[in-house]
mmCIF file with all atom_site columns, C-alpha atoms in Angstrom:
data_model
loop_
_atom_site.group_PDB
_atom_site.id
_atom_site.type_symbol
_atom_site.label_atom_id
_atom_site.label_alt_id
_atom_site.label_comp_id
_atom_site.label_asym_id
_atom_site.label_entity_id
_atom_site.label_seq_id
_atom_site.pdbx_PDB_ins_code
_atom_site.Cartn_x
_atom_site.Cartn_y
_atom_site.Cartn_z
_atom_site.occupancy
_atom_site.B_iso_or_equiv
_atom_site.pdbx_formal_charge
_atom_site.auth_seq_id
_atom_site.auth_comp_id
_atom_site.auth_asym_id
_atom_site.auth_atom_id
_atom_site.pdbx_PDB_model_num
ATOM 1   C CA . UNK A 1 1   ? 6.137   1.049   -11.678 1.00 0.00 ? 1   UNK A CA 1
ATOM 2   C CA . UNK A 1 2   ? 5.460   3.769   -14.440 1.00 0.00 ? 2   UNK A CA 1
ATOM 3   C CA . UNK A 1 3   ? 6.919   1.646   -16.753 1.00 0.00 ? 3   UNK A CA 1
ATOM 4   C CA . UNK A 1 4   ? 5.077   -1.603  -16.002 1.00 0.00 ? 4   UNK A CA 1
ATOM 5   C CA . UNK A 1 5   ? 2.309   -2.670  -18.068 1.00 0.00 ? 5   UNK A CA 1
ATOM 6   C CA . UNK A 1 6   ? 0.759   -3.648  -14.788 1.00 0.00 ? 6   UNK A CA 1
ATOM 7   C CA . UNK A 1 7   ? 1.398   -2.801  -11.031 1.00 0.00 ? 7   UNK A CA 1
ATOM 8   C CA . UNK A 1 8   ? -0.011  -4.289  -8.597  1.00 0.00 ? 8   UNK A CA 1
ATOM 9   C CA . UNK A 1 9   ? -0.417  -3.002  -4.777  1.00 0.00 ? 9   UNK A CA 1
ATOM 10  C CA . UNK A 1 10  ? -1.929  -5.181  -2.125  1.00 0.00 ? 10  UNK A CA 1
ATOM 11  C CA . UNK A 1 11  ? -3.123  -4.079  1.222   1.00 0.00 ? 11  UNK A CA 1
ATOM 12  C CA . UNK A 1 12  ? -0.651  -3.381  3.822   1.00 0.00 ? 12  UNK A CA 1
ATOM 13  C CA . UNK A 1 13  ? -2.982  -4.862  6.037   1.00 0.00 ? 13  UNK A CA 1
ATOM 14  C CA . UNK A 1 14  ? -3.332  -8.524  4.358   1.00 0.00 ? 14  UNK A CA 1
ATOM 15  C CA . UNK A 1 15  ? 0.855   -8.907  4.733   1.00 0.00 ? 15  UNK A CA 1
ATOM 16  C CA . UNK A 1 16  ? 0.592   -12.519 3.914   1.00 0.00 ? 16  UNK A CA 1
ATOM 17  C CA . UNK A 1 17  ? -1.393  -12.063 0.858   1.00 0.00 ? 17  UNK A CA 1
ATOM 18  C CA . UNK A 1 18  ? 0.885   -9.370  -0.483  1.00 0.00 ? 18  UNK A CA 1
ATOM 19  C CA . UNK A 1 19  ? 4.096   -11.136 0.686   1.00 0.00 ? 19  UNK A CA 1
ATOM 20  C CA . UNK A 1 20  ? 2.354   -14.517 -1.678  1.00 0.00 ? 20  UNK A CA 1
ATOM 21  C CA . UNK A 1 21  ? 1.426   -12.290 -4.587  1.00 0.00 ? 21  UNK A CA 1
ATOM 22  C CA . UNK A 1 22  ? 4.962   -11.167 -4.654  1.00 0.00 ? 22  UNK A CA 1
ATOM 23  C CA . UNK A 1 23  ? 6.145   -14.621 -4.690  1.00 0.00 ? 23  UNK A CA 1
ATOM 24  C CA . UNK A 1 24  ? 4.272   -15.893 -6.704  1.00 0.00 ? 24  UNK A CA 1
ATOM 25  C CA . UNK A 1 25  ? 3.549   -13.197 -9.637  1.00 0.00 ? 25  UNK A CA 1
ATOM 26  C CA . UNK A 1 26  ? 7.065   -12.819 -10.920 1.00 0.00 ? 26  UNK A CA 1
ATOM 27  C CA . UNK A 1 27  ? 7.193   -16.757 -11.311 1.00 0.00 ? 27  UNK A CA 1
ATOM 28  C CA . UNK A 1 28  ? 4.228   -17.357 -13.368 1.00 0.00 ? 28  UNK A CA 1
ATOM 29  C CA . UNK A 1 29  ? 4.215   -14.132 -14.813 1.00 0.00 ? 29  UNK A CA 1
ATOM 30  C CA . UNK A 1 30  ? 6.612   -11.179 -17.188 1.00 0.00 ? 30  UNK A CA 1
ATOM 31  C CA . UNK A 1 31  ? 8.118   -9.382  -14.366 1.00 0.00 ? 31  UNK A CA 1
ATOM 32  C CA . UNK A 1 32  ? 8.858   -7.119  -17.057 1.00 0.00 ? 32  UNK A CA 1
ATOM 33  C CA . UNK A 1 33  ? 4.811   -7.002  -17.242 1.00 0.00 ? 33  UNK A CA 1
ATOM 34  C CA . UNK A 1 34  ? 4.068   -6.749  -13.762 1.00 0.00 ? 34  UNK A CA 1
ATOM 35  C CA . UNK A 1 35  ? 4.981   -5.313  -10.565 1.00 0.00 ? 35  UNK A CA 1
ATOM 36  C CA . UNK A 1 36  ? 4.055   -6.230  -7.286  1.00 0.00 ? 36  UNK A CA 1
ATOM 37  C CA . UNK A 1 37  ? 4.465   -3.295  -4.679  1.00 0.00 ? 37  UNK A CA 1
ATOM 38  C CA . UNK A 1 38  ? 4.488   -4.024  -0.854  1.00 0.00 ? 38  UNK A CA 1
ATOM 39  C CA . UNK A 1 39  ? 4.103   -1.349  2.302   1.00 0.00 ? 39  UNK A CA 1
ATOM 40  C CA . UNK A 1 40  ? 2.391   0.890   2.978   1.00 0.00 ? 40  UNK A CA 1
ATOM 41  C CA . UNK A 1 41  ? 1.720   4.714   3.021   1.00 0.00 ? 41  UNK A CA 1
ATOM 42  C CA . UNK A 1 42  ? 4.797   5.381   1.321   1.00 0.00 ? 42  UNK A CA 1
ATOM 43  C CA . UNK A 1 43  ? 4.859   3.038   -1.110  1.00 0.00 ? 43  UNK A CA 1
ATOM 44  C CA . UNK A 1 44  ? 1.263   3.885   -1.810  1.00 0.00 ? 44  UNK A CA 1
ATOM 45  C CA . UNK A 1 45  ? 2.076   7.636   -1.771  1.00 0.00 ? 45  UNK A CA 1
ATOM 46  C CA . UNK A 1 46  ? 4.983   7.008   -4.345  1.00 0.00 ? 46  UNK A CA 1
ATOM 47  C CA . UNK A 1 47  ? 2.378   5.027   -6.510  1.00 0.00 ? 47  UNK A CA 1
ATOM 48  C CA . UNK A 1 48  ? 0.155   8.040   -6.684  1.00 0.00 ? 48  UNK A CA 1
ATOM 49  C CA . UNK A 1 49  ? 2.864   10.284  -7.963  1.00 0.00 ? 49  UNK A CA 1
ATOM 50  C CA . UNK A 1 50  ? 2.674   7.880   -11.031 1.00 0.00 ? 50  UNK A CA 1
ATOM 51  C CA . UNK A 1 51  ? 0.675   8.229   -14.237 1.00 0.00 ? 51  UNK A CA 1
ATOM 52  C CA . UNK A 1 52  ? -1.308  5.091   -15.519 1.00 0.00 ? 52  UNK A CA 1
ATOM 53  C CA . UNK A 1 53  ? -3.533  3.873   -18.157 1.00 0.00 ? 53  UNK A CA 1
ATOM 54  C CA . UNK A 1 54  ? -5.498  2.350   -15.842 1.00 0.00 ? 54  UNK A CA 1
ATOM 55  C CA . UNK A 1 55  ? -6.545  2.598   -12.558 1.00 0.00 ? 55  UNK A CA 1
ATOM 56  C CA . UNK A 1 56  ? -8.641  -0.439  -11.427 1.00 0.00 ? 56  UNK A CA 1
ATOM 57  C CA . UNK A 1 57  ? -10.248 -1.271  -7.525  1.00 0.00 ? 57  UNK A CA 1
ATOM 58  C CA . UNK A 1 58  ? -12.193 -4.825  -6.888  1.00 0.00 ? 58  UNK A CA 1
ATOM 59  C CA . UNK A 1 59  ? -13.985 -4.365  -3.448  1.00 0.00 ? 59  UNK A CA 1
ATOM 60  C CA . UNK A 1 60  ? -11.186 -2.124  -1.806  1.00 0.00 ? 60  UNK A CA 1
ATOM 61  C CA . UNK A 1 61  ? -12.691 1.225   -1.598  1.00 0.00 ? 61  UNK A CA 1
ATOM 62  C CA . UNK A 1 62  ? -16.083 0.853   0.205   1.00 0.00 ? 62  UNK A CA 1
ATOM 63  C CA . UNK A 1 63  ? -13.794 0.115   3.121   1.00 0.00 ? 63  UNK A CA 1
ATOM 64  C CA . UNK A 1 64  ? -12.212 3.758   2.547   1.00 0.00 ? 64  UNK A CA 1
ATOM 65  C CA . UNK A 1 65  ? -13.737 6.704   3.580   1.00 0.00 ? 65  UNK A CA 1
ATOM 66  C CA . UNK A 1 66  ? -13.979 10.344  1.549   1.00 0.00 ? 66  UNK A CA 1
ATOM 67  C CA . UNK A 1 67  ? -14.910 8.874   -1.724  1.00 0.00 ? 67  UNK A CA 1
ATOM 68  C CA . UNK A 1 68  ? -15.330 12.202  -3.782  1.00 0.00 ? 68  UNK A CA 1
ATOM 69  C CA . UNK A 1 69  ? -11.512 13.645  -2.687  1.00 0.00 ? 69  UNK A CA 1
ATOM 70  C CA . UNK A 1 70  ? -9.914  10.118  -3.347  1.00 0.00 ? 70  UNK A CA 1
ATOM 71  C CA . UNK A 1 71  ? -11.384 9.904   -6.448  1.00 0.00 ? 71  UNK A CA 1
ATOM 72  C CA . UNK A 1 72  ? -10.618 13.242  -7.427  1.00 0.00 ? 72  UNK A CA 1
ATOM 73  C CA . UNK A 1 73  ? -6.658  11.928  -6.513  1.00 0.00 ? 73  UNK A CA 1
ATOM 74  C CA . UNK A 1 74  ? -6.895  9.439   -8.463  1.00 0.00 ? 74  UNK A CA 1
ATOM 75  C CA . UNK A 1 75  ? -8.741  11.129  -11.383 1.00 0.00 ? 75  UNK A CA 1
ATOM 76  C CA . UNK A 1 76  ? -5.904  13.194  -11.430 1.00 0.00 ? 76  UNK A CA 1
ATOM 77  C CA . UNK A 1 77  ? -2.826  10.167  -11.511 1.00 0.00 ? 77  UNK A CA 1
ATOM 78  C CA . UNK A 1 78  ? -5.039  8.797   -14.940 1.00 0.00 ? 78  UNK A CA 1
ATOM 79  C CA . UNK A 1 79  ? -2.738  9.539   -18.027 1.00 0.00 ? 79  UNK A CA 1
ATOM 80  C CA . UNK A 1 80  ? -4.405  11.433  -21.177 1.00 0.00 ? 80  UNK A CA 1
ATOM 81  C CA . UNK A 1 81  ? -7.762  9.397   -21.998 1.00 0.00 ? 81  UNK A CA 1
ATOM 82  C CA . UNK A 1 82  ? -6.732  6.823   -18.731 1.00 0.00 ? 82  UNK A CA 1
ATOM 83  C CA . UNK A 1 83  ? -9.662  5.099   -17.805 1.00 0.00 ? 83  UNK A CA 1
ATOM 84  C CA . UNK A 1 84  ? -11.301 4.741   -13.784 1.00 0.00 ? 84  UNK A CA 1
ATOM 85  C CA . UNK A 1 85  ? -12.311 1.245   -13.281 1.00 0.00 ? 85  UNK A CA 1
ATOM 86  C CA . UNK A 1 86  ? -13.898 0.219   -9.774  1.00 0.00 ? 86  UNK A CA 1
ATOM 87  C CA . UNK A 1 87  ? -15.749 -1.938  -8.249  1.00 0.00 ? 87  UNK A CA 1
ATOM 88  C CA . UNK A 1 88  ? -17.484 -1.425  -4.725  1.00 0.00 ? 88  UNK A CA 1
ATOM 89  C CA . UNK A 1 89  ? -20.072 -3.940  -2.984  1.00 0.00 ? 89  UNK A CA 1
ATOM 90  C CA . UNK A 1 90  ? -22.975 -2.148  -1.478  1.00 0.00 ? 90  UNK A CA 1
ATOM 91  C CA . UNK A 1 91  ? -24.331 -4.845  0.478   1.00 0.00 ? 91  UNK A CA 1
ATOM 92  C CA . UNK A 1 92  ? -24.546 -2.774  3.961   1.00 0.00 ? 92  UNK A CA 1
ATOM 93  C CA . UNK A 1 93  ? -27.729 -4.383  4.283   1.00 0.00 ? 93  UNK A CA 1
ATOM 94  C CA . UNK A 1 94  ? -26.456 -8.407  3.765   1.00 0.00 ? 94  UNK A CA 1
ATOM 95  C CA . UNK A 1 95  ? -27.429 -10.472 6.695   1.00 0.00 ? 95  UNK A CA 1
ATOM 96  C CA . UNK A 1 96  ? -23.786 -10.929 7.602   1.00 0.00 ? 96  UNK A CA 1
ATOM 97  C CA . UNK A 1 97  ? -23.263 -6.963  7.669   1.00 0.00 ? 97  UNK A CA 1
ATOM 98  C CA . UNK A 1 98  ? -26.006 -6.848  9.912   1.00 0.00 ? 98  UNK A CA 1
ATOM 99  C CA . UNK A 1 99  ? -24.891 -9.157  12.495  1.00 0.00 ? 99  UNK A CA 1
ATOM 100 C CA . UNK A 1 100 ? -21.920 -7.986  12.700  1.00 0.00 ? 100 UNK A CA 1
ATOM 101 C CA . UNK A 1 101 ? -23.863 -4.528  13.280  1.00 0.00 ? 101 UNK A CA 1
ATOM 102 C CA . UNK A 1 102 ? -25.662 -6.336  16.814  1.00 0.00 ? 102 UNK A CA 1
ATOM 103 C CA . UNK A 1 103 ? -22.520 -8.137  18.062  1.00 0.00 ? 103 UNK A CA 1
ATOM 104 C CA . UNK A 1 104 ? -20.917 -4.862  18.038  1.00 0.00 ? 104 UNK A CA 1
ATOM 105 C CA . UNK A 1 105 ? -23.554 -3.148  19.707  1.00 0.00 ? 105 UNK A CA 1
ATOM 106 C CA . UNK A 1 106 ? -23.385 -5.917  22.736  1.00 0.00 ? 106 UNK A CA 1
ATOM 107 C CA . UNK A 1 107 ? -20.896 -6.072  25.405  1.00 0.00 ? 107 UNK A CA 1
ATOM 108 C CA . UNK A 1 108 ? -18.128 -6.650  25.781  1.00 0.00 ? 108 UNK A CA 1
ATOM 109 C CA . UNK A 1 109 ? -17.400 -5.521  22.097  1.00 0.00 ? 109 UNK A CA 1
ATOM 110 C CA . UNK A 1 110 ? -19.862 -2.031  22.608  1.00 0.00 ? 110 UNK A CA 1
ATOM 111 C CA . UNK A 1 111 ? -17.460 -0.973  24.919  1.00 0.00 ? 111 UNK A CA 1
ATOM 112 C CA . UNK A 1 112 ? -14.182 -2.165  23.665  1.00 0.00 ? 112 UNK A CA 1
ATOM 113 C CA . UNK A 1 113 ? -14.856 0.022   20.310  1.00 0.00 ? 113 UNK A CA 1
ATOM 114 C CA . UNK A 1 114 ? -16.416 2.618   22.694  1.00 0.00 ? 114 UNK A CA 1
ATOM 115 C CA . UNK A 1 115 ? -19.733 2.633   20.643  1.00 0.00 ? 115 UNK A CA 1
ATOM 116 C CA . UNK A 1 116 ? -18.066 3.064   17.587  1.00 0.00 ? 116 UNK A CA 1
ATOM 117 C CA . UNK A 1 117 ? -20.030 2.114   14.299  1.00 0.00 ? 117 UNK A CA 1
ATOM 118 C CA . UNK A 1 118 ? -19.402 1.562   10.788  1.00 0.00 ? 118 UNK A CA 1
ATOM 119 C CA . UNK A 1 119 ? -21.382 3.775   8.858   1.00 0.00 ? 119 UNK A CA 1
ATOM 120 C CA . UNK A 1 120 ? -22.648 3.150   5.213   1.00 0.00 ? 120 UNK A CA 1
ATOM 121 C CA . UNK A 1 121 ? -19.586 4.210   3.049   1.00 0.00 ? 121 UNK A CA 1
ATOM 122 C CA . UNK A 1 122 ? -21.070 3.371   -0.523  1.00 0.00 ? 122 UNK A CA 1
ATOM 123 C CA . UNK A 1 123 ? -23.437 6.325   -1.627  1.00 0.00 ? 123 UNK A CA 1
ATOM 124 C CA . UNK A 1 124 ? -26.260 5.361   -4.260  1.00 0.00 ? 124 UNK A CA 1
ATOM 125 C CA . UNK A 1 125 ? -24.881 5.124   -7.769  1.00 0.00 ? 125 UNK A CA 1
ATOM 126 C CA . UNK A 1 126 ? -26.661 8.207   -8.789  1.00 0.00 ? 126 UNK A CA 1
ATOM 127 C CA . UNK A 1 127 ? -24.266 10.296  -6.926  1.00 0.00 ? 127 UNK A CA 1
ATOM 128 C CA . UNK A 1 128 ? -21.373 8.433   -8.373  1.00 0.00 ? 128 UNK A CA 1
ATOM 129 C CA . UNK A 1 129 ? -22.464 9.179   -11.634 1.00 0.00 ? 129 UNK A CA 1
ATOM 130 C CA . UNK A 1 130 ? -22.718 13.264  -10.685 1.00 0.00 ? 130 UNK A CA 1
ATOM 131 C CA . UNK A 1 131 ? -19.327 13.022  -8.560  1.00 0.00 ? 131 UNK A CA 1
ATOM 132 C CA . UNK A 1 132 ? -17.862 11.318  -12.484 1.00 0.00 ? 132 UNK A CA 1
ATOM 133 C CA . UNK A 1 133 ? -19.373 13.657  -14.502 1.00 0.00 ? 133 UNK A CA 1
ATOM 134 C CA . UNK A 1 134 ? -18.159 16.832  -12.214 1.00 0.00 ? 134 UNK A CA 1
ATOM 135 C CA . UNK A 1 135 ? -14.610 15.462  -11.933 1.00 0.00 ? 135 UNK A CA 1
ATOM 136 C CA . UNK A 1 136 ? -14.646 15.192  -15.902 1.00 0.00 ? 136 UNK A CA 1
ATOM 137 C CA . UNK A 1 137 ? -16.007 11.614  -16.993 1.00 0.00 ? 137 UNK A CA 1
ATOM 138 C CA . UNK A 1 138 ? -18.150 12.334  -19.348 1.00 0.00 ? 138 UNK A CA 1
ATOM 139 C CA . UNK A 1 139 ? -18.988 8.750   -20.531 1.00 0.00 ? 139 UNK A CA 1
ATOM 140 C CA . UNK A 1 140 ? -19.465 6.030   -18.377 1.00 0.00 ? 140 UNK A CA 1
ATOM 141 C CA . UNK A 1 141 ? -21.291 2.393   -18.014 1.00 0.00 ? 141 UNK A CA 1
ATOM 142 C CA . UNK A 1 142 ? -22.699 2.121   -14.928 1.00 0.00 ? 142 UNK A CA 1
ATOM 143 C CA . UNK A 1 143 ? -22.892 -1.760  -13.981 1.00 0.00 ? 143 UNK A CA 1
ATOM 144 C CA . UNK A 1 144 ? -25.040 -2.713  -11.331 1.00 0.00 ? 144 UNK A CA 1
ATOM 145 C CA . UNK A 1 145 ? -26.304 -6.260  -10.112 1.00 0.00 ? 145 UNK A CA 1
ATOM 146 C CA . UNK A 1 146 ? -28.950 -6.777  -7.338  1.00 0.00 ? 146 UNK A CA 1
ATOM 147 C CA . UNK A 1 147 ? -28.322 -9.326  -4.303  1.00 0.00 ? 147 UNK A CA 1
ATOM 148 C CA . UNK A 1 148 ? -24.898 -10.255 -4.182  1.00 0.00 ? 148 UNK A CA 1
ATOM 149 C CA . UNK A 1 149 ? -23.994 -7.411  -5.325  1.00 0.00 ? 149 UNK A CA 1
ATOM 150 C CA . UNK A 1 150 ? -22.784 -4.332  -5.614  1.00 0.00 ? 150 UNK A CA 1
ATOM 151 C CA . UNK A 1 151 ? -21.908 -1.993  -8.639  1.00 0.00 ? 151 UNK A CA 1
ATOM 152 C CA . UNK A 1 152 ? -19.731 -0.942  -11.128 1.00 0.00 ? 152 UNK A CA 1
ATOM 153 C CA . UNK A 1 153 ? -18.906 2.209   -12.974 1.00 0.00 ? 153 UNK A CA 1
ATOM 154 C CA . UNK A 1 154 ? -16.254 2.403   -15.484 1.00 0.00 ? 154 UNK A CA 1
#
């Protein structure tokens, strides 16, 4: 993986999308330049042993707990002068999320989920800026959109 210009690792949860990417990417892009890695935890762990010039995540990390530890681990996988580009929608207050919480609190879903409720996972931009500065990112670019959208810190 380390010799490729780009490595794509689709989620193992989206098996059909992953298989489609693995089929289409080599047909439309140079297989020497782009690799699609399918699989679960073992394949992800193997990728985390590599070093990258750019680690990019679009609308995925908001579903993962433990952002401070995760961002530190990702940073350790960057080559010298590598960049981390992440985008996370901070839209927990969006009507669709509010509706999902309302449904989850009602029967029979409340019983099936044993009262579990997803807590807000995306912190305010200032927390990410402070965290990233602490782990070594002295130059940061923050792009924040209000409304439909989220934020991107590079």
